[in-house]
mmCIF file of C-alpha atoms in Angstrom:
data_model
loop_
_atom_site.group_PDB
_atom_site.id
_atom_site.type_symbol
_atom_site.label_atom_id
_atom_site.label_comp_id
_atom_site.label_asym_id
_atom_site.label_seq_id
_atom_site.Cartn_x
_atom_site.Cartn_y
_atom_site.Cartn_z
ATOM 1 C CA SER A 1 -5.390 8.527 16.389
ATOM 2 C CA PHE A 2 -8.211 6.433 14.988
ATOM 3 C CA LEU A 3 -5.847 3.588 14.117
ATOM 4 C CA ASP A 4 -4.415 3.536 17.637
ATOM 5 C CA GLU A 5 -7.927 3.465 19.111
ATOM 6 C CA ILE A 6 -9.033 0.611 16.830
ATOM 7 C CA VAL A 7 -5.983 -1.617 17.305
ATOM 8 C CA ASN A 8 -4.767 -0.867 20.824
ATOM 9 C CA ASN A 9 -7.983 0.017 22.660
ATOM 10 C CA ARG A 10 -10.576 -2.076 20.812
ATOM 11 C CA LYS A 11 -8.053 -4.905 20.227
ATOM 12 C CA ILE A 12 -9.065 -5.439 16.591
ATOM 13 C CA THR A 13 -6.300 -7.177 14.640
ATOM 14 C CA ALA A 14 -7.879 -8.382 11.375
ATOM 15 C CA PRO A 15 -6.720 -5.914 8.679
ATOM 16 C CA GLY A 16 -10.058 -5.866 6.821
ATOM 17 C CA ILE A 17 -12.015 -5.124 9.990
ATOM 18 C CA ILE A 18 -9.476 -2.452 10.962
ATOM 19 C CA LEU A 19 -10.056 -0.723 7.605
ATOM 20 C CA ASP A 20 -13.850 -1.043 8.015
ATOM 21 C CA GLU A 21 -13.661 0.584 11.442
ATOM 22 C CA LEU A 22 -11.256 3.252 10.196
ATOM 23 C CA ARG A 23 -13.674 4.084 7.378
ATOM 24 C CA LYS A 24 -16.512 4.520 9.904
ATOM 25 C CA GLU A 25 -14.381 6.851 12.035
ATOM 26 C CA ILE A 26 -13.302 8.944 9.039
ATOM 27 C CA GLN A 27 -16.869 9.207 7.741
ATOM 28 C CA LYS A 28 -18.016 10.290 11.193
ATOM 29 C CA ALA A 29 -15.183 12.836 11.607
ATOM 30 C CA LEU A 30 -15.779 14.316 8.131
ATOM 31 C CA ARG A 31 -19.571 14.078 8.515
ATOM 32 C CA GLN A 32 -19.794 11.992 5.340
ATOM 33 C CA LYS A 33 -23.176 10.444 4.576
ATOM 34 C CA GLY A 34 -22.691 9.709 0.868
ATOM 35 C CA LYS A 35 -24.600 12.739 -0.425
ATOM 36 C CA GLU A 36 -23.639 14.380 -3.740
ATOM 37 C CA ASP A 37 -22.676 17.784 -2.322
ATOM 38 C CA GLU A 38 -20.411 16.662 0.524
ATOM 39 C CA THR A 39 -16.660 16.182 0.726
ATOM 40 C CA ARG A 40 -15.327 12.970 -0.787
ATOM 41 C CA ASP A 41 -12.105 12.889 1.204
ATOM 42 C CA GLY A 42 -10.629 9.542 2.075
ATOM 43 C CA MET A 43 -7.381 7.683 1.709
ATOM 44 C CA ASP A 44 -5.766 4.755 0.018
ATOM 45 C CA MET A 45 -3.723 2.421 2.174
ATOM 46 C CA ALA A 46 -2.392 -1.075 2.726
ATOM 47 C CA LEU A 47 -2.372 -2.783 6.094
ATOM 48 C CA CYS A 48 -0.627 -5.991 7.162
ATOM 49 C CA THR A 49 -0.340 -8.077 10.281
ATOM 50 C CA ILE A 50 2.379 -10.703 10.534
ATOM 51 C CA ASP A 51 2.365 -13.849 12.672
ATOM 52 C CA ILE A 52 6.007 -14.920 12.639
ATOM 53 C CA GLY A 53 5.354 -18.182 14.526
ATOM 54 C CA LYS A 54 2.684 -19.381 12.086
ATOM 55 C CA ARG A 55 4.411 -17.735 9.085
ATOM 56 C CA ILE A 56 1.159 -16.058 8.032
ATOM 57 C CA LEU A 57 0.746 -12.507 6.830
ATOM 58 C CA LYS A 58 -2.726 -10.995 6.688
ATOM 59 C CA PHE A 59 -3.329 -8.154 4.252
ATOM 60 C CA SER A 60 -6.105 -5.741 3.428
ATOM 61 C CA GLY A 61 -5.845 -2.805 1.066
ATOM 62 C CA ALA A 62 -7.832 0.251 0.070
ATOM 63 C CA TYR A 63 -6.653 0.650 -3.540
ATOM 64 C CA ASN A 64 -3.052 -0.190 -2.502
ATOM 65 C CA ASN A 65 -1.800 -3.672 -3.383
ATOM 66 C CA LEU A 66 0.763 -5.854 -1.635
ATOM 67 C CA LEU A 67 3.652 -7.302 -3.615
ATOM 68 C CA LEU A 68 5.483 -10.406 -2.382
ATOM 69 C CA PHE A 69 8.718 -11.594 -3.961
ATOM 70 C CA ARG A 70 10.105 -15.061 -3.363
ATOM 71 C CA GLY A 71 13.481 -14.616 -4.982
ATOM 72 C CA ARG A 72 12.505 -12.745 -8.130
ATOM 73 C CA GLU A 73 9.119 -14.465 -8.448
ATOM 74 C CA LEU A 74 6.294 -11.982 -7.884
ATOM 75 C CA THR A 75 2.908 -12.660 -6.326
ATOM 76 C CA GLU A 76 0.574 -9.679 -6.332
ATOM 77 C CA TYR A 77 -2.226 -9.417 -3.790
ATOM 78 C CA ARG A 78 -4.896 -7.056 -5.046
ATOM 79 C CA ALA A 79 -6.477 -4.480 -2.797
ATOM 80 C CA ASP A 80 -10.180 -3.737 -2.673
ATOM 81 C CA ARG A 81 -11.120 -1.040 -5.201
ATOM 82 C CA MET A 82 -12.467 1.425 -2.655
ATOM 83 C CA PRO A 83 -10.969 4.053 -0.346
ATOM 84 C CA VAL A 84 -11.080 4.396 3.409
ATOM 85 C CA GLY A 85 -13.735 7.127 3.537
ATOM 86 C CA ILE A 86 -16.601 7.863 1.177
ATOM 87 C CA GLY A 87 -16.650 5.775 -1.983
ATOM 88 C CA VAL A 88 -18.974 3.975 -4.359
ATOM 89 C CA ASP A 89 -19.149 0.783 -2.261
ATOM 90 C CA MET A 90 -19.190 2.402 1.176
ATOM 91 C CA GLN A 91 -21.252 -0.418 2.698
ATOM 92 C CA LYS A 92 -19.020 -3.170 1.308
ATOM 93 C CA SER A 93 -16.551 -4.630 3.811
ATOM 94 C CA PHE A 94 -12.827 -4.756 3.156
ATOM 95 C CA THR A 95 -11.438 -8.236 2.573
ATOM 96 C CA THR A 96 -8.571 -9.795 4.506
ATOM 97 C CA GLN A 97 -6.229 -12.045 2.553
ATOM 98 C CA SER A 98 -4.058 -14.648 4.301
ATOM 99 C CA VAL A 99 -0.624 -15.225 2.824
ATOM 100 C CA ASP A 100 1.727 -18.054 3.799
ATOM 101 C CA PHE A 101 5.281 -16.778 3.661
ATOM 102 C CA CYS A 102 8.776 -18.219 3.719
ATOM 103 C CA LYS A 103 12.001 -17.020 5.244
ATOM 104 C CA ASN A 104 13.587 -14.254 3.118
ATOM 105 C CA ASP A 105 10.394 -13.407 1.221
ATOM 106 C CA MET A 106 10.284 -9.693 0.482
ATOM 107 C CA ILE A 107 7.027 -7.735 0.759
ATOM 108 C CA TYR A 108 6.278 -4.204 -0.405
ATOM 109 C CA ILE A 109 3.439 -1.826 0.312
ATOM 110 C CA PHE A 110 3.503 1.586 -1.313
ATOM 111 C CA SER A 111 1.653 4.701 -2.355
ATOM 112 C CA ASP A 112 0.988 5.487 -6.022
ATOM 113 C CA GLY A 113 3.504 8.349 -6.005
ATOM 114 C CA TYR A 114 6.438 6.427 -7.504
ATOM 115 C CA ALA A 115 4.459 5.023 -10.434
ATOM 116 C CA ASP A 116 2.626 8.327 -11.051
ATOM 117 C CA GLN A 117 5.804 10.419 -11.284
ATOM 118 C CA PHE A 118 6.251 12.243 -14.589
ATOM 119 C CA GLY A 119 9.688 12.128 -16.174
ATOM 120 C CA GLY A 120 11.882 10.311 -18.636
ATOM 121 C CA ALA A 121 12.647 11.553 -22.139
ATOM 122 C CA ASP A 122 8.951 12.001 -23.019
ATOM 123 C CA GLY A 123 7.731 13.445 -19.703
ATOM 124 C CA LYS A 124 5.362 10.507 -19.142
ATOM 125 C CA LYS A 125 4.382 8.639 -15.988
ATOM 126 C CA PHE A 126 6.763 5.976 -14.704
ATOM 127 C CA LYS A 127 3.816 3.530 -14.460
ATOM 128 C CA TYR A 128 3.026 0.599 -12.216
ATOM 129 C CA GLN A 129 4.585 -2.028 -14.494
ATOM 130 C CA GLY A 130 7.927 -0.231 -14.478
ATOM 131 C CA PHE A 131 7.757 0.063 -10.701
ATOM 132 C CA LYS A 132 7.168 -3.701 -10.344
ATOM 133 C CA GLU A 133 10.090 -4.395 -12.688
ATOM 134 C CA ILE A 134 12.447 -2.332 -10.526
ATOM 135 C CA LEU A 135 11.258 -4.147 -7.403
ATOM 136 C CA SER A 136 11.770 -7.486 -9.137
ATOM 137 C CA TYR A 137 15.364 -6.567 -9.882
ATOM 138 C CA ILE A 138 16.215 -5.168 -6.436
ATOM 139 C CA SER A 139 14.159 -7.520 -4.214
ATOM 140 C CA ILE A 140 17.099 -9.878 -3.654
ATOM 141 C CA LEU A 141 19.445 -7.057 -2.581
ATOM 142 C CA PRO A 142 20.094 -6.031 1.039
ATOM 143 C CA LEU A 143 17.576 -3.410 2.212
ATOM 144 C CA PRO A 144 20.024 -0.447 2.249
ATOM 145 C CA ASP A 145 20.942 -1.207 -1.383
ATOM 146 C CA GLN A 146 17.259 -1.429 -2.318
ATOM 147 C CA LYS A 147 16.683 2.021 -0.839
ATOM 148 C CA LYS A 148 19.605 3.497 -2.783
ATOM 149 C CA SER A 149 18.407 1.890 -6.028
ATOM 150 C CA LEU A 150 14.828 3.126 -5.599
ATOM 151 C CA GLU A 151 15.969 6.668 -4.791
ATOM 152 C CA SER A 152 18.477 6.754 -7.639
ATOM 153 C CA GLU A 153 16.017 5.441 -10.235
ATOM 154 C CA PHE A 154 13.300 7.827 -9.056
ATOM 155 C CA LEU A 155 15.558 10.891 -9.252
ATOM 156 C CA LYS A 156 16.899 9.817 -12.641
ATOM 157 C CA TRP A 157 13.354 9.383 -13.986
ATOM 158 C CA LYS A 158 12.027 12.588 -12.427
ATOM 159 C CA GLY A 159 14.876 14.694 -13.785
ATOM 160 C CA SER A 160 13.959 18.373 -13.567
ATOM 161 C CA ASN A 161 10.207 17.670 -13.298
ATOM 162 C CA PRO A 162 8.526 18.611 -10.020
ATOM 163 C CA GLN A 163 7.629 15.742 -7.721
ATOM 164 C CA THR A 164 4.032 14.806 -8.556
ATOM 165 C CA ASP A 165 2.862 13.319 -5.256
ATOM 166 C CA ASP A 166 4.000 11.815 -1.980
ATOM 167 C CA VAL A 167 6.210 8.770 -2.500
ATOM 168 C CA LEU A 168 6.205 5.946 0.005
ATOM 169 C CA VAL A 169 7.703 2.510 -0.558
ATOM 170 C CA MET A 170 7.979 0.205 2.439
ATOM 171 C CA GLY A 171 9.810 -3.072 2.036
ATOM 172 C CA VAL A 172 10.125 -5.779 4.676
ATOM 173 C CA ARG A 173 12.259 -8.893 4.471
ATOM 174 C CA LEU A 174 10.375 -11.633 6.296
ATOM 175 C CA TRP A 175 12.344 -13.943 8.550
#
């Protein structure tokens, strides 16, 4: 895969540079030059590297943010507003953010599928704010309980509506 080639063969470890290189590979594979009539395929993603010894997390995102909870206190690290692939700012480099972390901090990276799910009494989207509120509540729980809570809340919200999109929520308790 492109990611394997970039990280393991080229030995690139800075998340922003990894996303820059991934964008180049995707543009090359899809023959994207930025012209009006060509495919605009790409992807949103979040990428982290963690240095346990130095207690530093490095993050870069293509539309997908990183959420860090220290207890129930939330710090949100904003992603760059561009995809991996063709986008408005295709020549702009992705940024890498350095985050000092503490033992038991909880981080989350995720797709937009949870927040974009239609449901509830009015058939509306769950929304990003509601998603962050759930994470705030469950972030102090053990990971298996967090998973159960996220699944239960999602299914309750979705009800009989079809699932709108892929749903990925990845949580990591830092040690």
